[in-house]
Coordinates of C-alpha atoms in Angstrom, one line a residue:
G24 CA 9.5 8.4 1.5
R25 CA 7.6 6.8 4.4
E26 CA 9.1 6.9 7.9
S27 CA 9.6 3.8 9.9
V28 CA 11.4 3.3 13.2
R29 CA 12.9 0.1 11.7
E30 CA 14.6 2.0 8.8
P31 CA 18.2 3.0 9.0
L32 CA 19.0 6.6 9.7
L33 CA 19.4 8.1 6.3
G34 CA 21.2 5.1 5.0
V35 CA 23.3 4.7 8.1
A36 CA 23.1 1.1 9.3
R37 CA 21.7 0.6 12.8
G38 CA 24.3 -0.2 15.5
T39 CA 27.1 1.7 13.7
L40 CA 28.9 4.6 15.4
P41 CA 27.2 7.4 13.3
S42 CA 23.7 6.1 14.1
V43 CA 24.5 5.7 17.8
I44 CA 25.9 9.3 17.9
A45 CA 22.8 10.6 16.1
L46 CA 20.5 8.9 18.6
F47 CA 22.6 10.2 21.5
K48 CA 22.5 13.7 20.2
A49 CA 18.7 13.4 19.8
C50 CA 18.4 12.8 23.6
F51 CA 19.9 16.3 24.3
N52 CA 17.8 18.2 21.7
I53 CA 15.4 20.7 23.3
S54 CA 12.7 19.7 20.8
F55 CA 12.9 16.1 21.9
W56 CA 12.2 17.1 25.5
R57 CA 9.3 19.3 24.5
Q58 CA 7.6 16.3 22.8
L59 CA 8.0 14.0 25.7
P60 CA 4.7 15.0 27.5
R61 CA 2.8 13.9 24.3
V62 CA 4.5 10.6 24.4
L63 CA 4.6 9.6 28.1
T64 CA 0.9 9.3 28.6
R65 CA -1.1 6.6 30.3
E66 CA -2.4 5.3 27.0
P67 CA -1.0 2.0 25.7
G68 CA 1.9 2.2 23.3
G69 CA 4.2 4.5 25.2
L70 CA 7.4 2.6 24.5
P71 CA 6.8 2.4 20.7
R72 CA 6.0 6.1 20.7
L73 CA 9.1 7.0 22.6
R74 CA 11.3 5.0 20.2
H75 CA 9.5 6.6 17.3
L76 CA 10.2 10.1 18.7
L77 CA 13.9 9.3 19.4
V78 CA 14.5 8.0 15.9
S79 CA 12.4 10.7 14.3
T80 CA 14.4 13.4 16.1
A81 CA 17.7 12.0 15.1
R82 CA 16.6 11.6 11.5
A83 CA 15.1 15.1 11.3
R84 CA 18.3 16.7 12.7
M85 CA 20.5 14.8 10.3
L86 CA 18.3 15.8 7.4
A87 CA 18.3 19.5 8.4
D88 CA 22.1 19.5 8.6
R89 CA 22.3 18.0 5.1
I90 CA 19.8 20.5 3.6
Q91 CA 21.6 23.5 5.1
S92 CA 24.9 22.3 3.8
S93 CA 23.5 21.8 0.3
V94 CA 24.0 24.5 -2.4
G95 CA 21.1 26.1 -4.2
L96 CA 18.2 24.5 -2.4
Q97 CA 17.1 27.9 -1.0
E98 CA 16.8 29.2 -4.5
A99 CA 13.8 27.0 -5.3
G100 CA 10.4 28.8 -5.5
L101 CA 8.5 26.0 -3.9
W102 CA 9.2 22.8 -1.9
Y103 CA 6.6 20.0 -2.4
F104 CA 6.8 17.1 0.0
Y105 CA 4.8 14.1 -1.3
W106 CA 4.8 12.4 2.1
G107 CA 4.1 13.9 5.5
A108 CA 7.0 11.9 6.9
G109 CA 10.6 11.4 5.9
S110 CA 12.4 14.4 4.4
V111 CA 9.7 16.9 5.4
A112 CA 10.5 16.1 9.1
A113 CA 13.5 18.4 8.7
L114 CA 11.3 21.5 8.3
P115 CA 10.8 22.3 12.0
F116 CA 14.6 22.2 12.4
L117 CA 15.4 24.5 9.5
P118 CA 15.6 28.4 9.4
K119 CA 12.4 30.1 8.5
T120 CA 14.0 31.4 5.3
V121 CA 13.4 28.2 3.4
P122 CA 11.1 28.3 0.4
L123 CA 7.3 28.1 0.5
S124 CA 6.4 24.5 1.3
V125 CA 3.5 22.2 0.7
V126 CA 3.1 18.8 2.3
R127 CA 0.8 15.9 1.3
F128 CA -0.5 13.4 3.9
H129 CA -1.5 9.8 3.2
G130 CA -2.0 7.2 5.9
S131 CA 1.0 6.0 7.9
D132 CA 2.5 9.5 7.8
L133 CA -0.8 10.9 9.1
Y134 CA -1.5 8.7 12.0
G135 CA 2.0 7.8 13.1
V136 CA 3.0 5.0 15.5
A137 CA 0.6 4.1 18.2
G138 CA -1.4 7.2 17.3
Y139 CA 1.5 9.6 17.6
A140 CA 3.2 11.5 14.8
P141 CA 6.3 13.3 16.1
Y142 CA 6.5 17.1 15.4
Q143 CA 3.3 17.1 13.3
R144 CA 2.0 20.3 14.9
E145 CA 5.4 22.0 14.4
L146 CA 5.5 20.8 10.8
L147 CA 2.1 22.2 10.1
S148 CA 3.2 25.6 11.4
R149 CA 6.0 25.7 8.8
V150 CA 4.0 24.9 5.6
A151 CA 1.8 27.1 3.5
R152 CA -0.6 24.4 2.4
V153 CA -1.6 20.9 3.4
F154 CA -2.9 18.3 0.9
T155 CA -4.6 15.1 2.2
V156 CA -5.5 12.2 0.0
S157 CA -8.8 11.6 1.7
R158 CA -11.6 13.5 3.4
A159 CA -10.9 11.3 6.5
G160 CA -7.3 12.6 6.6
E161 CA -8.5 16.2 6.4
D162 CA -10.9 15.5 9.3
H163 CA -8.2 13.9 11.4
L164 CA -5.9 16.9 11.0
L165 CA -8.7 19.4 11.7
S166 CA -9.7 17.6 14.9
L167 CA -6.1 17.7 16.2
H168 CA -4.8 21.0 14.9
G169 CA -7.6 23.1 13.4
R170 CA -7.4 24.8 10.0
V171 CA -3.9 26.2 10.2
P172 CA -2.5 26.1 7.5
P173 CA -5.3 25.7 4.9
I174 CA -6.0 22.0 4.2
K175 CA -7.3 20.7 0.8
V176 CA -8.2 17.2 -0.3
M177 CA -6.1 16.1 -3.3
R178 CA -7.0 12.6 -4.2
L179 CA -4.7 9.9 -5.5
G180 CA -5.6 7.9 -8.5
T181 CA -4.6 5.1 -10.9
A182 CA -4.1 5.0 -14.6
Q183 CA -6.7 3.5 -16.9
P184 CA -5.9 -0.1 -17.4
S185 CA -4.1 -0.8 -20.7
V186 CA -5.8 -4.2 -20.9
R187 CA -9.6 -4.4 -20.8
A188 CA -11.1 -7.8 -21.6
V189 CA -14.3 -7.9 -23.5
E190 CA -15.5 -11.0 -21.6
R191 CA -13.8 -12.4 -18.6
Q192 CA -12.8 -16.0 -18.5
K193 CA -13.9 -18.2 -15.7
S194 CA -10.9 -19.4 -13.6
H195 CA -12.9 -21.3 -11.0
E196 CA -16.4 -22.8 -10.8
G197 CA -18.1 -20.6 -8.2
F198 CA -17.2 -17.3 -6.6
H199 CA -13.8 -15.7 -6.9
I200 CA -12.4 -13.0 -4.6
V201 CA -9.0 -11.3 -4.7
S202 CA -6.9 -9.2 -2.3
C203 CA -3.7 -7.3 -2.8
A204 CA -1.6 -6.2 0.1
R205 CA 1.7 -6.9 1.9
A206 CA 1.0 -9.7 4.4
V207 CA 1.6 -7.7 7.6
S208 CA -0.4 -7.6 10.8
L209 CA -2.4 -4.4 10.1
K210 CA -3.8 -6.1 6.9
R211 CA -5.4 -8.9 9.0
L212 CA -5.2 -11.4 6.2
P213 CA -5.8 -14.4 8.5
L214 CA -9.3 -13.0 9.2
I215 CA -10.1 -13.5 5.5
A216 CA -9.0 -17.2 5.7
Q217 CA -11.1 -17.7 8.8
A218 CA -14.2 -15.9 7.4
L219 CA -14.0 -17.9 4.2
R220 CA -14.5 -21.1 6.2
L221 CA -17.6 -19.6 7.9
F222 CA -18.8 -18.2 4.5
A223 CA -18.6 -21.7 3.0
E224 CA -20.5 -23.3 5.8
S225 CA -23.2 -20.6 6.2
H226 CA -23.6 -18.7 3.0
L227 CA -22.9 -21.1 0.1
D228 CA -25.6 -23.1 -1.5
D229 CA -25.3 -26.7 -2.6
G230 CA -22.8 -27.0 -5.4
E231 CA -21.2 -23.6 -4.9
S232 CA -17.6 -22.9 -3.9
I233 CA -15.2 -20.0 -3.5
L234 CA -11.7 -19.2 -4.6
W235 CA -9.5 -16.6 -2.9
T236 CA -6.5 -15.3 -4.8
H237 CA -4.0 -13.1 -2.8
F238 CA -1.2 -11.0 -4.3
G239 CA 1.6 -9.9 -2.0
E240 CA 4.3 -11.3 0.3
G241 CA 4.9 -10.9 4.0
P242 CA 5.3 -12.6 7.3
D243 CA 1.6 -13.2 7.9
L244 CA 1.3 -15.6 5.0
A245 CA 2.3 -18.4 7.3
A246 CA -0.6 -17.5 9.6
V247 CA -2.9 -17.5 6.6
Q248 CA -1.8 -21.0 5.8
R249 CA -2.3 -22.2 9.4
C250 CA -5.8 -20.8 9.5
S251 CA -6.5 -22.6 6.2
K252 CA -5.9 -26.1 7.8
P253 CA -7.6 -28.5 7.5
P254 CA -8.7 -27.2 4.1
H255 CA -12.4 -26.8 3.5
P256 CA -13.7 -28.8 0.6
R257 CA -15.4 -25.8 -1.0
V258 CA -12.7 -23.2 -0.3
T259 CA -9.6 -22.8 -2.5
I260 CA -6.8 -20.4 -1.5
K261 CA -4.0 -19.3 -3.9
L262 CA -1.2 -17.2 -2.5
M263 CA 0.5 -15.7 -5.5
G264 CA 3.3 -13.8 -3.7
D265 CA 4.8 -10.7 -5.1
V266 CA 3.6 -10.0 -8.7
E267 CA 4.3 -7.1 -11.0
N268 CA 1.6 -4.5 -10.9
I269 CA 0.9 -4.8 -14.7
K270 CA 0.5 -8.5 -14.3
I271 CA -2.1 -8.0 -11.5
L272 CA -4.1 -5.6 -13.7
E273 CA -3.9 -8.1 -16.6
F274 CA -5.2 -10.7 -14.2
Y275 CA -8.1 -8.5 -13.1
A276 CA -9.0 -7.8 -16.7
S277 CA -8.8 -11.4 -18.1
V278 CA -10.0 -13.6 -15.2
K279 CA -13.4 -13.7 -13.6
V280 CA -13.1 -11.8 -10.4
D281 CA -16.3 -11.2 -8.4
G282 CA -14.9 -9.1 -5.6
F283 CA -11.9 -7.4 -4.0
V284 CA -11.6 -7.8 -0.2
S285 CA -9.7 -5.8 2.4
V286 CA -10.1 -6.1 6.2
S287 CA -7.2 -3.8 7.3
S288 CA -7.2 -2.2 10.8
T289 CA -5.9 1.1 9.4
E290 CA -5.5 2.7 5.9
G291 CA -5.0 6.0 4.2
I292 CA -6.9 5.4 1.0
P293 CA -5.8 2.2 -0.7
V294 CA -4.5 2.5 -4.3
S295 CA -5.1 -1.3 -4.5
M296 CA -8.8 -0.6 -4.2
M297 CA -8.6 2.1 -6.9
E298 CA -7.0 -0.4 -9.3
A299 CA -9.7 -3.0 -8.6
A300 CA -12.4 -0.4 -9.2
S301 CA -10.7 0.7 -12.5
C302 CA -11.3 -2.9 -13.7
G303 CA -15.0 -2.9 -12.6
I304 CA -14.4 -5.1 -9.5
P305 CA -16.7 -4.3 -6.5
I306 CA -15.0 -4.1 -3.1
L307 CA -15.6 -5.3 0.5
S308 CA -13.7 -3.2 3.0
T309 CA -13.5 -2.3 6.7
D310 CA -14.6 1.2 7.5
V311 CA -11.1 2.6 8.3
G312 CA -9.2 5.7 7.1
G313 CA -10.6 6.9 3.7
C314 CA -11.9 3.5 2.6
R315 CA -15.5 4.7 2.7
E316 CA -14.5 7.3 0.0
V317 CA -13.8 4.4 -2.4
V318 CA -16.4 1.9 -1.2
G319 CA -20.0 3.0 -1.3
V320 CA -23.4 1.8 -2.5
E321 CA -22.3 1.8 -6.1
T322 CA -18.9 0.2 -5.6
G323 CA -19.2 -2.4 -2.8
V324 CA -19.9 -3.2 0.8
L325 CA -18.5 -1.5 3.9
I326 CA -18.2 -3.3 7.2
S327 CA -17.2 -2.1 10.7
A328 CA -13.6 -1.3 11.5
N329 CA -13.2 -4.3 13.8
P330 CA -15.6 -6.9 12.5
Q331 CA -16.3 -10.3 13.8
L332 CA -16.0 -13.3 11.5
E333 CA -19.7 -13.5 10.9
E334 CA -19.8 -9.8 9.8
I335 CA -17.0 -10.5 7.3
A336 CA -18.7 -13.6 6.0
S337 CA -22.0 -11.8 5.7
G338 CA -20.3 -8.9 3.9
M339 CA -18.8 -11.4 1.5
S340 CA -22.3 -12.7 0.8
D341 CA -23.7 -9.2 0.2
L342 CA -20.7 -8.4 -2.1
L343 CA -20.9 -11.6 -4.2
R344 CA -24.6 -11.8 -4.5
G345 CA -25.2 -8.0 -4.8
A346 CA -26.3 -6.5 -8.1
F347 CA -23.1 -4.4 -8.7
S348 CA -22.5 -3.1 -12.2
S349 CA -18.9 -3.4 -13.5
N350 CA -19.6 -0.3 -15.7
G351 CA -20.9 1.5 -12.7
V352 CA -17.8 0.8 -10.6
I353 CA -15.6 1.9 -13.5
E354 CA -17.6 5.1 -13.9
F355 CA -17.2 5.9 -10.2
W356 CA -13.4 5.3 -10.5
A357 CA -13.2 7.6 -13.6
E358 CA -15.0 10.4 -11.7
F359 CA -13.0 10.3 -8.6
F360 CA -9.8 8.3 -9.0
D361 CA -8.4 8.7 -12.5
S362 CA -4.8 9.7 -12.0
D363 CA -4.6 11.7 -15.2
K364 CA -7.3 14.0 -13.9
N365 CA -6.2 14.1 -10.3
C366 CA -2.5 14.8 -11.0
G367 CA -3.6 17.7 -13.2
V368 CA -5.6 19.2 -10.3
V369 CA -2.5 18.9 -8.0
A370 CA -0.2 20.5 -10.6
H371 CA -2.7 23.4 -11.0
E372 CA -2.8 24.0 -7.3
L373 CA 1.0 24.0 -7.0
R374 CA 1.4 26.3 -9.9
K375 CA -0.8 28.9 -8.1
L376 CA 1.6 28.9 -5.2
V377 CA 4.8 29.4 -7.1
P378 CA 6.0 32.9 -6.5

């Protein structure tokens, strides 16, 4: 799974004696001290990086101890780690007699905390192959570590929607955009609320209006609500909260949706965009991580990584008034992000590595 400095250590609650002991031991680990020069730089974010290193060291040591005490794991022909954080962090602390290993990097596991991913260089020295879900991820690793071990792009994907409406029903008179994300700071959802007000004032013609439907819970929803006051007469915002994935896809297929919007500050390559594209919905996105590999001239509008409100509002106008073909968007998804096809490619590559 993904690694977070806020998660308990392997199921051990924070503040308990086992977690305190694990953190204490981490401070006396030689690997911890070797990492310190990479953490204690003059760049901002030193304290979050230090905390991340400390927790990561404690977690990796505990994982390594558990793996070595397990029976039969060394008999496996291949270890495949779906994430570049979490259980794979134990590899640098294990004997070199462990099975051939492959790791796959996404986003948070790739870029780490405040630009620092503990033991990434040491991890890469212990695996036979590296898969990244985006070309951007491959470029990031190459710029930091070079091509050791071999790196290959292995894209994620989504299943073909089981519900595909023949003709979408209008849910709102005017334009309709959607977003789907946990409402946390890196998703920058308040920017969408602010940009919608500017869009309504500068880019809507007389009689036009816009609806924004957001799927996902999180602490930033309160900020979205604050940014939406006082309400603009031609802007409607619906915060749907957490909704089952199948229900979201049914919504995309049955309701008139003109565009999907993301203004994240960082991403790997969002599955939420792939799902929207599989339903023929064009996308507006910031140019971060691997987003440009989903959003191109056929599928939507790309804006800068740190856009001003006017750029977002202008991007919305280009998206909603652009001549994007739903069939064209679906064809792009089918070529690059069909999970059936992409999973088969990954399985084929793994089979070639099994002794």
